[in-house]
PDB file of C-alpha atoms and ligand atoms in Angstrom:
ATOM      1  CA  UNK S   2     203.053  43.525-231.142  1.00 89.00           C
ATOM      2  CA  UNK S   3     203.176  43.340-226.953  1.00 98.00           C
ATOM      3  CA  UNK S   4     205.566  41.209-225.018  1.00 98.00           C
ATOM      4  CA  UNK S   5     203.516  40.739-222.369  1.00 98.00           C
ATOM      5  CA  UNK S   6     206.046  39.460-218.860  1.00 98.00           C
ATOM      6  CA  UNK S   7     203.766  36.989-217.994  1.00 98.00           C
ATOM      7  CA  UNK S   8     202.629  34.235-214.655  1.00 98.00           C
ATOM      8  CA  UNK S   9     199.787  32.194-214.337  1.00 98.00           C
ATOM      9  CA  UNK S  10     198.386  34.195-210.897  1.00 98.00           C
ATOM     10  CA  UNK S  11     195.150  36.679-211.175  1.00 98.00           C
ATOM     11  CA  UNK S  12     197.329  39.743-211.896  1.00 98.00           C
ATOM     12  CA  UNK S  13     198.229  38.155-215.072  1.00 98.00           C
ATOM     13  CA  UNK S  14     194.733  37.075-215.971  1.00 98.00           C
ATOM     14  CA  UNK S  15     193.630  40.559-215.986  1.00 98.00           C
ATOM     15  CA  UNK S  16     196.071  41.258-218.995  1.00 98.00           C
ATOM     16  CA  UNK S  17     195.626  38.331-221.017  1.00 98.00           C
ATOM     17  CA  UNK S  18     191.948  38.777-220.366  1.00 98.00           C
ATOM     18  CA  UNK S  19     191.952  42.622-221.850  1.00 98.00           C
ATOM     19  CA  UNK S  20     194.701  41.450-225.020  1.00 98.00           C
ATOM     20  CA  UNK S  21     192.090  38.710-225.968  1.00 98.00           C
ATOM     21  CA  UNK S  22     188.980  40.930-225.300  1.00 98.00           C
ATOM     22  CA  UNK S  23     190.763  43.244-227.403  1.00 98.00           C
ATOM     23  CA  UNK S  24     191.864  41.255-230.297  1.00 98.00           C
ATOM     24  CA  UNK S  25     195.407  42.660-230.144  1.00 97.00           C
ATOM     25  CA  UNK S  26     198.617  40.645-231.105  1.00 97.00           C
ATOM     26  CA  UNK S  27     200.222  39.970-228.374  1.00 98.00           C
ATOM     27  CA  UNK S  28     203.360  37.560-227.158  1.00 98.00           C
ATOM     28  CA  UNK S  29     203.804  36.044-224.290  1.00 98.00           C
ATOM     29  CA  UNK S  30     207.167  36.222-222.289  1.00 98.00           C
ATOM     30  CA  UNK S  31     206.771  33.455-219.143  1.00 98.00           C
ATOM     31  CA  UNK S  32     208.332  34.755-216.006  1.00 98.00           C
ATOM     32  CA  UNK S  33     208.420  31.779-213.699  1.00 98.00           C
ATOM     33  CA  UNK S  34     207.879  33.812-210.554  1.00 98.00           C
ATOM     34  CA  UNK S  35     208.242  29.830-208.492  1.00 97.00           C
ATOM     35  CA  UNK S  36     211.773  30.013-209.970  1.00 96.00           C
ATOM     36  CA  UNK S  37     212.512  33.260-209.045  1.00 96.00           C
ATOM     37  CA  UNK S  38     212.734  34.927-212.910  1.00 97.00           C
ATOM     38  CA  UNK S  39     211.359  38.298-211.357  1.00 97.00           C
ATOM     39  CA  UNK S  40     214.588  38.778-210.522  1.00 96.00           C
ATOM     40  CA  UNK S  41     216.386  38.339-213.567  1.00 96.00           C
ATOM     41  CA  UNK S  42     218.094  41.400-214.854  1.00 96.00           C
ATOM     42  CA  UNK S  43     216.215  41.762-218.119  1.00 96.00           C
ATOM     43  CA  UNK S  44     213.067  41.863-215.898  1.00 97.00           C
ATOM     44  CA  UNK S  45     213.603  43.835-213.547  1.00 97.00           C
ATOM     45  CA  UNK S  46     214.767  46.717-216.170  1.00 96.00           C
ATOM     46  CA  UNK S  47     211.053  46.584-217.018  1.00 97.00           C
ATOM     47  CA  UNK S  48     209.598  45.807-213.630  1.00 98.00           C
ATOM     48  CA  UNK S  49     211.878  46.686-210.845  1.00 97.00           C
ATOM     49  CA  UNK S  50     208.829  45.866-208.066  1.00 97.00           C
ATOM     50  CA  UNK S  51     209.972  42.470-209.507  1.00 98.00           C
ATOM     51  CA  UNK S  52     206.819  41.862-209.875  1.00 98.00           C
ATOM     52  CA  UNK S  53     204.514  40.773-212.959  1.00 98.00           C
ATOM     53  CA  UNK S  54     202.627  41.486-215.107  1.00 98.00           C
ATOM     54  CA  UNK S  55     204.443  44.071-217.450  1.00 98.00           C
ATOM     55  CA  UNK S  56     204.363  44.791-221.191  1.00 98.00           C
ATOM     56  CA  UNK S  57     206.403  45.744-223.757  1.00 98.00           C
ATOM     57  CA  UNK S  58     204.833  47.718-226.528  1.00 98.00           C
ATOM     58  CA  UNK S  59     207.011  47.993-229.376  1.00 98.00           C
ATOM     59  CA  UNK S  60     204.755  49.499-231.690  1.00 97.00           C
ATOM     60  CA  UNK S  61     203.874  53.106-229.003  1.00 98.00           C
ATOM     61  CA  UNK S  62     201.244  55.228-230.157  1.00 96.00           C
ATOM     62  CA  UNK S  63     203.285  58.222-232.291  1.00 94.00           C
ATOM     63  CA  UNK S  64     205.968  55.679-233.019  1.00 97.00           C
ATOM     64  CA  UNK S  65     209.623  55.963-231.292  1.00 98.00           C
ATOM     65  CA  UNK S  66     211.305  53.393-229.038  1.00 98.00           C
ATOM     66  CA  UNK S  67     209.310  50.789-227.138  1.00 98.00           C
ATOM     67  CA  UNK S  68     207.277  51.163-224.177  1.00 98.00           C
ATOM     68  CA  UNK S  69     207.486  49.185-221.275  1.00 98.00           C
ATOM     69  CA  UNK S  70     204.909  49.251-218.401  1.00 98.00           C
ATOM     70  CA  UNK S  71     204.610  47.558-215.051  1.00 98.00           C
ATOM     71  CA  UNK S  72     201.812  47.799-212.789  1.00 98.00           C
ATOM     72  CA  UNK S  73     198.367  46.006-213.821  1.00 98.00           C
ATOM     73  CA  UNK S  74     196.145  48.752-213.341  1.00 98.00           C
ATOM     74  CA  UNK S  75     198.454  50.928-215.626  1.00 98.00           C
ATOM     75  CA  UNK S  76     198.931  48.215-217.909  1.00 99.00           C
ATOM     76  CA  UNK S  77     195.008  47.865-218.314  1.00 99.00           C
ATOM     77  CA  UNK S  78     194.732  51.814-218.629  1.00 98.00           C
ATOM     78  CA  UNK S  79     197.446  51.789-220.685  1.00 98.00           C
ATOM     79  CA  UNK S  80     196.015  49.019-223.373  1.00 98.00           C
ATOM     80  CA  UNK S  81     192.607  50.565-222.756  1.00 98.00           C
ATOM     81  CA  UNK S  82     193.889  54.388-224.603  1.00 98.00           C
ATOM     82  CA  UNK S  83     195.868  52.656-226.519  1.00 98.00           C
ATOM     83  CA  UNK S  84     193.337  50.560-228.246  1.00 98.00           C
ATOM     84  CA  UNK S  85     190.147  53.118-227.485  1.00 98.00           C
ATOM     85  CA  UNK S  86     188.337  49.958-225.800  1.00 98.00           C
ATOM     86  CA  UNK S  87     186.849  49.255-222.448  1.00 98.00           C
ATOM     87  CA  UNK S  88     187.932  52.439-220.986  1.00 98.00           C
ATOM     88  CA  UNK S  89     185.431  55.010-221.783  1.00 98.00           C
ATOM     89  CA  UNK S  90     187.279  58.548-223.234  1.00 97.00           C
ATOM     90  CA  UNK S  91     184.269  61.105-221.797  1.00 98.00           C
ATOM     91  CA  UNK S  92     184.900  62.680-218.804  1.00 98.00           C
ATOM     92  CA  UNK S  93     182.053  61.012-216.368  1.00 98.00           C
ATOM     93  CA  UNK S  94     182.639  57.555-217.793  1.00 98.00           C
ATOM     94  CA  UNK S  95     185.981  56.983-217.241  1.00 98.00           C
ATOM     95  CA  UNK S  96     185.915  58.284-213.579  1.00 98.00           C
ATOM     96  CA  UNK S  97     183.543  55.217-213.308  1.00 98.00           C
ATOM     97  CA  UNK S  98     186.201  52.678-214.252  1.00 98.00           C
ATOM     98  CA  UNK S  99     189.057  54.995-212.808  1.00 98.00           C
ATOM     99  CA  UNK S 100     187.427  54.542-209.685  1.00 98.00           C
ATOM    100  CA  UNK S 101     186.804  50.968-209.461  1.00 98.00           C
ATOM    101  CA  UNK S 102     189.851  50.238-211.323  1.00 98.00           C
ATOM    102  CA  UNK S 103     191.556  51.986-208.416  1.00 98.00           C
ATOM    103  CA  UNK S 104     189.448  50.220-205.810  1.00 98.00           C
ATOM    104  CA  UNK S 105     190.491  47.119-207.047  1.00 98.00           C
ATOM    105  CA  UNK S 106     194.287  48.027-206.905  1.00 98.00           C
ATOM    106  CA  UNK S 107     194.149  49.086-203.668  1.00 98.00           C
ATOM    107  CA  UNK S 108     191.957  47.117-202.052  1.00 98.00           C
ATOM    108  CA  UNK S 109     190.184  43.819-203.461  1.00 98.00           C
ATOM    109  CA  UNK S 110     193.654  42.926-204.980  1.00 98.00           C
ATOM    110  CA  UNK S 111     195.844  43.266-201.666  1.00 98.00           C
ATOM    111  CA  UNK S 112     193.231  42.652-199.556  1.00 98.00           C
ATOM    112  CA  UNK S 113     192.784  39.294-201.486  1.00 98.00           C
ATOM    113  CA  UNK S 114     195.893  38.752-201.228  1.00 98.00           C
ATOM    114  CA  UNK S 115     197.275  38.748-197.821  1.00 98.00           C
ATOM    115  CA  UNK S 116     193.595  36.682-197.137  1.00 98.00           C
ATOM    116  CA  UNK S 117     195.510  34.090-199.110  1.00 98.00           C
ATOM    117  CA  UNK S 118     198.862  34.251-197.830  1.00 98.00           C
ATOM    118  CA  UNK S 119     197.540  33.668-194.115  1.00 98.00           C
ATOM    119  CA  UNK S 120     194.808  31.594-194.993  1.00 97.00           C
ATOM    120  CA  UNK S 121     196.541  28.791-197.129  1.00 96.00           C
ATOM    121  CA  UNK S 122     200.429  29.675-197.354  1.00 96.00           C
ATOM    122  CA  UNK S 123     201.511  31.040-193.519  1.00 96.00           C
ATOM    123  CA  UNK S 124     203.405  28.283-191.490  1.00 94.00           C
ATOM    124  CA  UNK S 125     201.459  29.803-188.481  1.00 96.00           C
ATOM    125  CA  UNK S 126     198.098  29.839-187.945  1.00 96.00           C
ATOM    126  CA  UNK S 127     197.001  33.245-186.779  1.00 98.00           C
ATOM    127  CA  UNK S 128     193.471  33.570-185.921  1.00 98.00           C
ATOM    128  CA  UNK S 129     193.419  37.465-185.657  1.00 98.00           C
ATOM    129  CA  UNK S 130     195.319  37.720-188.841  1.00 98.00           C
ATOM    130  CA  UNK S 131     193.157  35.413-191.085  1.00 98.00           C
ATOM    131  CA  UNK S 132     190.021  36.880-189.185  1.00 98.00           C
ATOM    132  CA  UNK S 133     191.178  39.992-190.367  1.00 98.00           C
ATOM    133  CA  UNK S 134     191.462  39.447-193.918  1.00 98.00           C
ATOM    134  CA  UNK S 135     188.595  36.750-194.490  1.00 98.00           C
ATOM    135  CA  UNK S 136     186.247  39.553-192.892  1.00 98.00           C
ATOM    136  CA  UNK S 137     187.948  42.140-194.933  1.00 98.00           C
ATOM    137  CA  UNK S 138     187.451  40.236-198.451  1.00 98.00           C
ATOM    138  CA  UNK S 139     184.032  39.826-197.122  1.00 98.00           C
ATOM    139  CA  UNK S 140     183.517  43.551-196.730  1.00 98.00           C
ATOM    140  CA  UNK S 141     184.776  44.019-200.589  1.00 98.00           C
ATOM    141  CA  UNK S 142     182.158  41.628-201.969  1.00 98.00           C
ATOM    142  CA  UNK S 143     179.682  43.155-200.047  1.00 98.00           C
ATOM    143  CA  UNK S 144     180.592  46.456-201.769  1.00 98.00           C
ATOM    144  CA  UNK S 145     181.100  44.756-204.918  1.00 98.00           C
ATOM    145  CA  UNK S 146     177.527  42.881-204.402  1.00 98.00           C
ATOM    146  CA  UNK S 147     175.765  46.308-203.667  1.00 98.00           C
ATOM    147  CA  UNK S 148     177.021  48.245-206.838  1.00 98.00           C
ATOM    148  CA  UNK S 149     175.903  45.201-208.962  1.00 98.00           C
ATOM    149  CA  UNK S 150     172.640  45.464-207.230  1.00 98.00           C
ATOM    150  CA  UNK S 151     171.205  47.691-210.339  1.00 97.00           C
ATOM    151  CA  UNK S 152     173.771  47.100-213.140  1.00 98.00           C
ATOM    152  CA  UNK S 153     174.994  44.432-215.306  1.00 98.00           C
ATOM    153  CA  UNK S 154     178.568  45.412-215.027  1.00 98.00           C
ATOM    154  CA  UNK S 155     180.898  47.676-212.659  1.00 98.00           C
ATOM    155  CA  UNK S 156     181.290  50.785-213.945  1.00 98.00           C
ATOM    156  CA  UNK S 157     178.815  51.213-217.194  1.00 90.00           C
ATOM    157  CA  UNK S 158     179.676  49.333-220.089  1.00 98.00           C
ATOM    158  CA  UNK S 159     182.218  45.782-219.516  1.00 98.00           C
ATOM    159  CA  UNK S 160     185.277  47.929-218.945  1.00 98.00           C
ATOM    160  CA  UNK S 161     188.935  47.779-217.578  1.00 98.00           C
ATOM    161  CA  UNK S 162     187.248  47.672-214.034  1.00 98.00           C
ATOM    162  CA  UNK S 163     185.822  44.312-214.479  1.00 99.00           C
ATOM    163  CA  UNK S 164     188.582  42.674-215.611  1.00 99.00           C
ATOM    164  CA  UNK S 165     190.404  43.786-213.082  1.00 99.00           C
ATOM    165  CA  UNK S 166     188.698  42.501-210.424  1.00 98.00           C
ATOM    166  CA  UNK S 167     187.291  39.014-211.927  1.00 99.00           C
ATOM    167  CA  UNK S 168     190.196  37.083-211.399  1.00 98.00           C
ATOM    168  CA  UNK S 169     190.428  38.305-207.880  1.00 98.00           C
ATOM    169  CA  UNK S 170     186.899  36.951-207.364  1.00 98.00           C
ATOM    170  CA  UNK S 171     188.074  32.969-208.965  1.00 98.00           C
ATOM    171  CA  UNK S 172     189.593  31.991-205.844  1.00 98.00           C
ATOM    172  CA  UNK S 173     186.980  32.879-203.792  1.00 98.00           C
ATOM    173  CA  UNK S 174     186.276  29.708-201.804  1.00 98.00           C
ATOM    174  CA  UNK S 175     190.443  29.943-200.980  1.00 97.00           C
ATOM    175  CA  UNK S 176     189.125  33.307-199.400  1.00 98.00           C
ATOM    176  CA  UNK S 177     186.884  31.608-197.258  1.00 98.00           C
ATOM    177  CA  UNK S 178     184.075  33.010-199.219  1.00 98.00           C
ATOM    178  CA  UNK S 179     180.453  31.758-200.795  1.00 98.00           C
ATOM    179  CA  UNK S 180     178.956  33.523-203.890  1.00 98.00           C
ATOM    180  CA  UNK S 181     175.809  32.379-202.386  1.00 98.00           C
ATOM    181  CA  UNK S 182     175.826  34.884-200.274  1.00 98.00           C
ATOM    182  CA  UNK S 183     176.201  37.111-202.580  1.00 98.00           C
ATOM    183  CA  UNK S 184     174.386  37.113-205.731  1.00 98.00           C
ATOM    184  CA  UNK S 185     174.557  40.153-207.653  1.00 98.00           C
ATOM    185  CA  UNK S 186     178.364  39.390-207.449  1.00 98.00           C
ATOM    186  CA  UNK S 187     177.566  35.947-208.399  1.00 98.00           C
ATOM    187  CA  UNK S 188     175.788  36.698-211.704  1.00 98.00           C
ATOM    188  CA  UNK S 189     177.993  39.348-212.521  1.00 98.00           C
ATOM    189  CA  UNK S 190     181.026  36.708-212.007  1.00 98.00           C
ATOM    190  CA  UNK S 191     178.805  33.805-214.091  1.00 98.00           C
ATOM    191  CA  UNK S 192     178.434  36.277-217.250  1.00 98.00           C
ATOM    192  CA  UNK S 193     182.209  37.273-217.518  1.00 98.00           C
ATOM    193  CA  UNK S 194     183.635  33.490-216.602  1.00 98.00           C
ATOM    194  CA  UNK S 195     181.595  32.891-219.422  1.00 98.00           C
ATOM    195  CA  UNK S 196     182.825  35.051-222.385  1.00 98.00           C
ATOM    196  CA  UNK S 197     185.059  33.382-224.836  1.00 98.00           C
ATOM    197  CA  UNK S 198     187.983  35.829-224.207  1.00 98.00           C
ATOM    198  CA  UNK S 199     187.886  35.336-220.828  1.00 98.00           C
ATOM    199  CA  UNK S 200     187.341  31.576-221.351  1.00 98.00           C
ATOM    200  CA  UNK S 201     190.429  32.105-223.863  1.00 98.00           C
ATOM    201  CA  UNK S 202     193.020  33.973-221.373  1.00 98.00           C
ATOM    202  CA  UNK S 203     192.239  30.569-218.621  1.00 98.00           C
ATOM    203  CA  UNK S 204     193.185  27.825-220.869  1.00 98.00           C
ATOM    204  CA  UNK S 205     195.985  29.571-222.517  1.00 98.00           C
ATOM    205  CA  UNK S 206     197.403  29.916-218.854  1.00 98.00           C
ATOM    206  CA  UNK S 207     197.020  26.339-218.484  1.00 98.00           C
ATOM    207  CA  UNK S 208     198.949  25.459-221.650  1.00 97.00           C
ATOM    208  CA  UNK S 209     202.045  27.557-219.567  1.00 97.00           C
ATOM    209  CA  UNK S 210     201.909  26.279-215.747  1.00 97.00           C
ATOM    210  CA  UNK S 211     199.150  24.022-214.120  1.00 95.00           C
ATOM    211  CA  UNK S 212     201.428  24.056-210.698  1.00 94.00           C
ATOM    212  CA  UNK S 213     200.381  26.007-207.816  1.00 93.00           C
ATOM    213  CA  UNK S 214     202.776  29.290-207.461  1.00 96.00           C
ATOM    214  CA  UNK S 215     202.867  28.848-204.442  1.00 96.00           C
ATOM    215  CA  UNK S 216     204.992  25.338-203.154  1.00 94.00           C
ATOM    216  CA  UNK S 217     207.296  24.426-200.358  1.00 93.00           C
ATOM    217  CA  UNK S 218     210.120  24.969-202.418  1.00 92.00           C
ATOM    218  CA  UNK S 219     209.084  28.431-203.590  1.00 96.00           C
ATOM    219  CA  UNK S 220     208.138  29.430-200.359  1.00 96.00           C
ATOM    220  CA  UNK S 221     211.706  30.649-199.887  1.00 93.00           C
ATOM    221  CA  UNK S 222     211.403  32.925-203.001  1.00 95.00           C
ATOM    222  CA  UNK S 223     208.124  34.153-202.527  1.00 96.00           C
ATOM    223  CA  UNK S 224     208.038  35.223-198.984  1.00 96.00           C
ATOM    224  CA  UNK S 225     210.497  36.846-197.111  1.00 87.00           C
ATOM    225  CA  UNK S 226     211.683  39.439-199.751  1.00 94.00           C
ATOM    226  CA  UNK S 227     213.716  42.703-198.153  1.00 95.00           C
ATOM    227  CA  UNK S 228     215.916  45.785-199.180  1.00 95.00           C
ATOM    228  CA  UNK S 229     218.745  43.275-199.614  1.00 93.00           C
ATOM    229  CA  UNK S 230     216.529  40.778-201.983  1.00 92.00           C
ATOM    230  CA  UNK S 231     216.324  43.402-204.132  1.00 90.00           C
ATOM    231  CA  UNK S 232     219.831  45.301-203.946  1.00 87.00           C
ATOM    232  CA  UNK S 233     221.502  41.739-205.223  1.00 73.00           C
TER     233      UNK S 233
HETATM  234  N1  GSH O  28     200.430  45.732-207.753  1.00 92.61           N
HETATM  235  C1  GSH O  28     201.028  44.771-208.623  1.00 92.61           C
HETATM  236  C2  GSH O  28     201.092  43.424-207.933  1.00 92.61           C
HETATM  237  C3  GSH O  28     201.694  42.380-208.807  1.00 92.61           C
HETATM  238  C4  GSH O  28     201.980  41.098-208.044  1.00 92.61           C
HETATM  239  O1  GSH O  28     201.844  41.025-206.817  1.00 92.61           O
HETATM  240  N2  GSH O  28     202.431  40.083-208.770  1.00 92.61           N
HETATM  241  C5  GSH O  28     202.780  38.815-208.150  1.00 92.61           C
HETATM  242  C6  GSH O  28     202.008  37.682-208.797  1.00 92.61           C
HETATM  243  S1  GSH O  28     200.250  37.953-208.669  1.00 92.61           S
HETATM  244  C7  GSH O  28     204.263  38.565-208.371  1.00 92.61           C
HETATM  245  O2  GSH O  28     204.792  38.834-209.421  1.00 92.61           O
HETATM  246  N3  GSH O  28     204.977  38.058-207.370  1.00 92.61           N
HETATM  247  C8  GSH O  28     206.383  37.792-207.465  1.00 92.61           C
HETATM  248  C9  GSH O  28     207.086  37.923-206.152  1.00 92.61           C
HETATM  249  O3  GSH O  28     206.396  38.030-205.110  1.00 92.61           O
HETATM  250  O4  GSH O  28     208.318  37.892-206.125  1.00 92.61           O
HETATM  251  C10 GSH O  28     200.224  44.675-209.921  1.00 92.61           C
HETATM  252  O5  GSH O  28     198.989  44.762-209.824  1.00 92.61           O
HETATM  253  O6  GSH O  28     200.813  44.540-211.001  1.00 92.61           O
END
């Protein structure tokens, strides 16, 4: 069975996604990051980035204690060996989905990200800075957009790499984007919204939080963090 430390945002999509893709028993552990639960003790022993998601395997591969893992690309990658799906063993395939696993992490995710944070939550408006990151996300679909030009999915077979990214693509009007314009993203994004796991993994999240994470009141929790947030 996996604990999986759990919010309602896209990070945590891309986990519940793989465990119901994957047909693996999994338990859900709600970490109310509006409330400020990343911080609790117990949490942060198994994610001190204080962030989520992070699991808790208690059945590891060769037996022995439990196995907790933070991170949601390493989560994924993690699930992925552990279950010997959607992350291809041979050597060529799985730099594929390494690859746009890692592209995801590093860019679409955070790039996303701070797109959102200036766009809808900054009490400023900067120009340059939402410029920046609306143009940015725009640059990532393109790429996105051109690989799917001759494939059904990212990196050969529906893999880790997909699931990854899809929730990152949901909020895409919030990112000041339009699928319109890009539609080798958009019928890539129309097949997975549509498979049952994946349909699965968005109403169970709705069963645990239909708030927005981000509020006036969590504002203060949310943004803002330093050294000394984390030293308490
Ligand atoms: N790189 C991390 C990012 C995780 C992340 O940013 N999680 C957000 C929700 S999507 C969070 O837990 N935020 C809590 C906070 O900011 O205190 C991952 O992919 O797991």
């Amino acid at each position: 069975m996996i604990d999986l430390y759990y919010w309602t945002t896209p990070n945590g999509h891309k986990v519940t996604i793989f465990l119901e893709e994957a047909g693996l028993p999994y338990r859900i552990v709600p970490v109310n990051i509006s409330k400020g639960e990343q911080f609790k003790p117990e949490f942060l022993r198994i994610s001190p980035n204080n962030r989520i998601p992070a699991i808790v395997d208690n059945a590891p591969a060769g037996g022995g204690a439990p196995i907790s893992v933070f991170e949601s690309g390493e989560i994924l990658v993690y699930l992925g060996e552990k279950t010997g799906k959607f992350l291809p063993t041979d050597l060529r395939g799985r730099v594929e989905v390494m690859q746009w696993l890692f592209w995801q992490m590093g860019g679409l995710g955070p790039m996303a990200g701070q797109n959102h944070h200036f766009s809808q939550y900054a009490p400023e408006k900067i120009p340059y800075a939402i410029e920046r990151y609306v143009k940015e996300t725009s640059r990532l679909y393109g790429v996105l957009d051109k690989r799917l030009a001759d494939r059904q999915f990212v990196a050969g077979a529906y893999s880790i790499a997909d699931m990854a990214s899809y929730p990152w693509i949901v909020p895409y009007e919030r990112q000041g984007q339009r699928l319109d314009d890009f539609p080798n993203l958009k019928r890539w994004f129309e097949t997975i919204r549509a498979r049952p796991a994946v349909m699965r993994a968005y109403e169970l999240a709705k069963k645990i939080n239909v708030q927005p994470t981000v509020s006036e009141e969590s504002k203060n929790i949310l943004f803002g963090q330093t050294a000394a947030t984390v030293a308490r």
